[in-house]
Amino acid sequence: MKKLAALMAFTTASGIAIAQNTNDIDPKLTEVWDPVPPVITPSPVPSDAIVLFDGTNLDQWTGKNGPAKWTVADGVMTVAPNTHGITSKEKFCDMQLHVEWRSPPKVPGKKGQQVANSGIFLQGRYEIQVLDSYQNQTYSNGQAGSVYKQSIPLVNAMKPTGEWNTYDIIYKAPTFTDEGDVQSKAYVTVLHNGVLIQNHTEIQGGTTYRGKASYKNAHGCAPIYLQDHGNPVSFRNIWARKL
């Protein structure tokens, strides 16, 4: 008992000593004043963002062999089916991307991947699926918000068909060695209508319809690609921040 009491007394005394020593530390020693984060205006679009579509024109985009051929009306751009996807003129690596999209009315007899199918390809390679997943069953790693054929979204946060959906995407680009090998894979975080559906998800490689994804080719910054999958999906308010 004497040994136990002595140990408790030593522990208590040591704790007091540690606390006293901590209190003796000048708090200014842990204050970091430089660098100072730049000041931006946060809304409606962050002042440091690159506006890729403001509702007026497709000047920030190109088509397959020339100008983008999607339609623009009433502040909205819509896929013109079978005219091919469109590619941003600006190239991106790490970024924050905001995209709003809307499904067209459902067509009787169409289901699964046939309903409002499109896609947002980060660096032109890594697809975040766009699909009307409101009461429309399909394979889970191909529904809205999936990293297509790779990662199932945590939840289905779709709004009813015809309402606007929002994706807020935080993307970390992959890096490669001088020899072209993968040094670090890509990662993506996605909020769908403000709900987290991809949480720092590791991307396994470029999107592929058949077979396993892989990093076949080393690359640097690259454009965003919006897919024409034959469905008149609409988009608005697209902007990105380079990180």
Short mmCIF file of C-alpha atoms in Angstrom, two decimals:
data_model
loop_
_atom_site.label_atom_id
_atom_site.label_comp_id
_atom_site.label_asym_id
_atom_site.label_seq_id
_atom_site.Cartn_x
_atom_site.Cartn_y
_atom_site.Cartn_z
CA MET A 1 0.00 0.00 0.00
CA LYS A 2 2.87 2.33 0.82
CA LYS A 3 4.37 1.69 -2.64
CA LEU A 4 1.00 2.34 -4.32
CA ALA A 5 0.48 5.55 -2.39
CA ALA A 6 3.97 6.71 -3.28
CA LEU A 7 3.37 5.91 -6.98
CA MET A 8 0.07 7.84 -6.97
CA ALA A 9 1.72 10.78 -5.29
CA PHE A 10 4.54 10.75 -7.85
CA THR A 11 2.09 10.52 -10.77
CA THR A 12 0.00 13.39 -9.42
CA ALA A 13 3.04 15.49 -8.79
CA SER A 14 4.37 14.74 -12.27
CA GLY A 15 1.04 15.70 -13.82
CA ILE A 16 1.08 19.01 -11.99
CA ALA A 17 4.62 19.58 -13.11
CA ILE A 18 3.73 18.85 -16.73
CA ALA A 19 0.72 21.14 -16.53
CA GLN A 20 2.85 23.86 -14.99
CA ASN A 21 5.48 23.42 -17.68
CA THR A 22 2.80 23.65 -20.41
CA ASN A 23 1.39 26.81 -18.87
CA ASP A 24 4.86 28.30 -18.96
CA ILE A 25 5.00 28.02 -22.78
CA ASP A 26 4.42 31.30 -24.62
CA PRO A 27 1.34 30.74 -26.86
CA LYS A 28 2.89 33.02 -29.45
CA LEU A 29 5.39 30.27 -30.24
CA THR A 30 2.62 28.31 -31.99
CA GLU A 31 1.15 31.25 -33.92
CA VAL A 32 1.82 31.19 -37.68
CA TRP A 33 1.34 34.52 -39.44
CA ASP A 34 2.82 33.82 -42.84
CA PRO A 35 1.64 33.08 -45.45
CA VAL A 36 -1.65 34.96 -45.23
CA PRO A 37 -4.47 33.27 -47.20
CA PRO A 38 -5.64 35.45 -50.10
CA VAL A 39 -9.02 37.11 -49.70
CA ILE A 40 -11.75 36.07 -52.16
CA THR A 41 -15.44 36.81 -52.60
CA PRO A 42 -17.19 33.47 -52.01
CA SER A 43 -20.51 33.86 -53.82
CA PRO A 44 -22.38 33.49 -56.04
CA VAL A 45 -19.23 32.23 -57.76
CA PRO A 46 -15.85 32.36 -55.97
CA SER A 47 -13.88 35.30 -57.30
CA ASP A 48 -10.84 33.09 -57.96
CA ALA A 49 -12.86 30.57 -60.00
CA ILE A 50 -12.66 30.04 -63.75
CA VAL A 51 -16.20 30.29 -65.12
CA LEU A 52 -16.66 27.56 -67.71
CA PHE A 53 -20.32 28.21 -68.43
CA ASP A 54 -22.27 31.29 -67.34
CA GLY A 55 -25.40 30.61 -69.34
CA THR A 56 -24.58 32.76 -72.36
CA ASN A 57 -22.30 30.84 -74.72
CA LEU A 58 -19.94 27.90 -75.25
CA ASP A 59 -16.81 30.00 -75.70
CA GLN A 60 -14.95 27.98 -73.05
CA TRP A 61 -15.60 24.69 -74.84
CA THR A 62 -14.71 22.92 -78.07
CA GLY A 63 -16.35 20.08 -79.95
CA LYS A 64 -14.74 17.01 -81.48
CA ASN A 65 -13.54 18.70 -84.65
CA GLY A 66 -14.36 22.35 -84.09
CA PRO A 67 -16.86 24.48 -82.17
CA ALA A 68 -19.06 22.83 -79.55
CA LYS A 69 -22.46 21.99 -81.05
CA TRP A 70 -24.59 21.71 -77.92
CA THR A 71 -27.53 24.09 -77.63
CA VAL A 72 -27.70 27.14 -75.36
CA ALA A 73 -31.00 28.72 -74.30
CA ASP A 74 -32.35 30.43 -71.18
CA GLY A 75 -29.05 30.16 -69.33
CA VAL A 76 -28.77 26.43 -69.92
CA MET A 77 -26.67 24.29 -72.25
CA THR A 78 -28.05 20.97 -73.39
CA VAL A 79 -26.49 17.97 -75.05
CA ALA A 80 -27.37 17.86 -78.74
CA PRO A 81 -27.47 14.07 -79.10
CA ASN A 82 -24.96 12.51 -81.48
CA THR A 83 -22.91 15.70 -81.92
CA HIS A 84 -20.14 14.34 -79.62
CA GLY A 85 -19.05 15.54 -76.21
CA ILE A 86 -17.46 18.88 -75.45
CA THR A 87 -14.03 19.64 -73.99
CA SER A 88 -13.00 22.63 -71.87
CA LYS A 89 -10.35 24.85 -73.42
CA GLU A 90 -8.77 25.28 -69.99
CA LYS A 91 -6.66 22.46 -68.55
CA PHE A 92 -6.78 21.40 -64.92
CA CYS A 93 -4.88 19.27 -62.41
CA ASP A 94 -6.03 19.54 -58.77
CA MET A 95 -9.31 21.44 -58.65
CA GLN A 96 -12.64 22.23 -57.08
CA LEU A 97 -15.39 21.81 -59.68
CA HIS A 98 -19.02 22.92 -59.46
CA VAL A 99 -21.55 21.56 -61.97
CA GLU A 100 -25.34 21.74 -62.02
CA TRP A 101 -27.23 19.32 -64.24
CA ARG A 102 -30.79 18.29 -65.03
CA SER A 103 -32.36 15.17 -66.47
CA PRO A 104 -34.84 15.49 -69.36
CA PRO A 105 -38.32 13.98 -68.97
CA LYS A 106 -38.30 10.20 -68.83
CA VAL A 107 -39.15 8.36 -72.01
CA PRO A 108 -41.53 5.39 -71.68
CA GLY A 109 -39.68 2.13 -72.06
CA LYS A 110 -36.29 3.60 -71.22
CA LYS A 111 -34.59 2.48 -68.02
CA GLY A 112 -31.24 2.03 -66.32
CA GLN A 113 -28.34 3.43 -68.31
CA GLN A 114 -30.73 4.66 -71.02
CA VAL A 115 -32.11 7.45 -68.81
CA ALA A 116 -30.32 10.82 -68.89
CA ASN A 117 -26.88 9.31 -69.31
CA SER A 118 -23.88 11.64 -69.49
CA GLY A 119 -20.64 12.03 -67.59
CA ILE A 120 -18.08 14.47 -66.26
CA PHE A 121 -14.57 13.30 -67.13
CA LEU A 122 -11.90 14.84 -64.90
CA GLN A 123 -8.72 15.40 -66.88
CA GLY A 124 -10.66 13.88 -69.75
CA ARG A 125 -10.18 10.38 -68.26
CA TYR A 126 -11.85 9.81 -64.92
CA GLU A 127 -15.65 9.80 -65.06
CA ILE A 128 -18.12 10.95 -62.44
CA GLN A 129 -21.36 9.50 -63.73
CA VAL A 130 -24.35 11.64 -64.64
CA LEU A 131 -27.57 9.62 -64.79
CA ASP A 132 -31.19 9.97 -63.73
CA SER A 133 -31.02 7.67 -60.71
CA TYR A 134 -34.35 8.79 -59.29
CA GLN A 135 -36.45 5.61 -59.02
CA ASN A 136 -34.34 4.13 -61.79
CA GLN A 137 -32.36 1.03 -60.87
CA THR A 138 -29.07 0.17 -62.54
CA TYR A 139 -25.75 -1.35 -61.49
CA SER A 140 -24.59 0.50 -58.38
CA ASN A 141 -21.16 1.47 -59.69
CA GLY A 142 -22.86 3.07 -62.69
CA GLN A 143 -25.53 5.18 -61.00
CA ALA A 144 -25.39 8.94 -60.52
CA GLY A 145 -22.37 10.04 -58.53
CA SER A 146 -20.37 6.87 -59.04
CA VAL A 147 -16.80 6.87 -60.20
CA TYR A 148 -18.02 4.98 -63.23
CA LYS A 149 -17.46 1.22 -63.00
CA GLN A 150 -15.20 1.77 -59.97
CA SER A 151 -16.75 3.26 -56.84
CA ILE A 152 -20.37 3.11 -55.64
CA PRO A 153 -21.71 6.37 -54.11
CA LEU A 154 -22.32 6.27 -50.36
CA VAL A 155 -25.99 7.21 -50.87
CA ASN A 156 -28.41 8.08 -53.66
CA ALA A 157 -29.04 11.82 -53.29
CA MET A 158 -30.97 12.33 -56.55
CA LYS A 159 -33.73 14.88 -56.86
CA PRO A 160 -36.87 13.96 -58.82
CA THR A 161 -36.58 13.82 -62.60
CA GLY A 162 -36.52 17.30 -64.13
CA GLU A 163 -35.14 19.08 -61.05
CA TRP A 164 -31.62 20.50 -60.94
CA ASN A 165 -28.87 18.48 -59.29
CA THR A 166 -25.56 19.87 -58.05
CA TYR A 167 -22.16 18.22 -57.97
CA ASP A 168 -19.35 19.78 -55.96
CA ILE A 169 -16.19 17.87 -56.73
CA ILE A 170 -12.79 18.10 -55.02
CA TYR A 171 -10.21 16.40 -57.20
CA LYS A 172 -6.59 15.45 -56.55
CA ALA A 173 -4.83 14.60 -59.80
CA PRO A 174 -2.49 11.62 -60.10
CA THR A 175 1.25 12.12 -60.31
CA PHE A 176 3.82 10.14 -62.26
CA THR A 177 7.54 9.49 -62.11
CA ASP A 178 9.88 10.62 -64.87
CA GLU A 179 9.70 7.05 -66.19
CA GLY A 180 5.90 7.30 -66.50
CA ASP A 181 4.98 5.10 -63.54
CA VAL A 182 2.20 6.06 -61.13
CA GLN A 183 3.63 7.91 -58.15
CA SER A 184 0.29 8.68 -56.52
CA LYS A 185 -3.21 7.83 -57.73
CA ALA A 186 -6.03 10.30 -58.24
CA TYR A 187 -8.54 10.95 -55.46
CA VAL A 188 -11.99 12.49 -55.58
CA THR A 189 -14.54 13.78 -53.09
CA VAL A 190 -18.07 14.44 -54.37
CA LEU A 191 -21.03 16.18 -52.76
CA HIS A 192 -24.33 15.55 -54.56
CA ASN A 193 -26.91 18.18 -53.66
CA GLY A 194 -24.80 18.99 -50.61
CA VAL A 195 -24.59 15.35 -49.48
CA LEU A 196 -21.23 13.54 -49.33
CA ILE A 197 -21.32 10.58 -51.72
CA GLN A 198 -17.61 10.00 -52.48
CA ASN A 199 -15.24 10.49 -49.55
CA HIS A 200 -11.64 10.94 -50.72
CA THR A 201 -12.14 8.00 -53.05
CA GLU A 202 -9.08 6.50 -54.73
CA ILE A 203 -9.50 6.35 -58.52
CA GLN A 204 -8.10 3.13 -59.92
CA GLY A 205 -7.34 4.47 -63.40
CA GLY A 206 -8.93 5.80 -66.54
CA THR A 207 -12.61 5.02 -67.06
CA THR A 208 -13.29 1.95 -69.15
CA TYR A 209 -16.55 0.22 -70.07
CA ARG A 210 -14.97 -3.24 -70.27
CA GLY A 211 -12.20 -4.61 -68.10
CA LYS A 212 -10.29 -3.23 -65.16
CA ALA A 213 -9.27 0.41 -64.91
CA SER A 214 -5.58 1.25 -64.94
CA TYR A 215 -3.17 4.14 -65.39
CA LYS A 216 -1.92 3.33 -68.87
CA ASN A 217 -0.41 6.65 -69.81
CA ALA A 218 1.32 9.30 -67.75
CA HIS A 219 -0.16 12.77 -68.24
CA GLY A 220 -0.19 16.30 -66.92
CA CYS A 221 -3.01 18.80 -66.56
CA ALA A 222 -5.85 18.14 -68.99
CA PRO A 223 -9.31 19.49 -69.93
CA ILE A 224 -12.68 18.56 -68.47
CA TYR A 225 -14.83 16.52 -70.84
CA LEU A 226 -18.64 16.41 -70.79
CA GLN A 227 -20.09 13.34 -72.45
CA ASP A 228 -22.70 13.06 -75.18
CA HIS A 229 -24.32 9.69 -74.52
CA GLY A 230 -27.29 10.37 -76.77
CA ASN A 231 -29.49 11.93 -74.08
CA PRO A 232 -30.45 15.66 -73.91
CA VAL A 233 -29.05 16.28 -70.43
CA SER A 234 -28.79 19.96 -69.46
CA PHE A 235 -26.03 21.81 -67.59
CA ARG A 236 -25.63 25.25 -66.02
CA ASN A 237 -23.40 27.22 -63.61
CA ILE A 238 -20.12 25.42 -64.26
CA TRP A 239 -17.00 26.79 -62.61
CA ALA A 240 -13.69 25.47 -61.34
CA ARG A 241 -10.94 26.58 -58.95
CA LYS A 242 -7.39 25.42 -59.50
CA LEU A 243 -5.94 24.11 -56.24
#
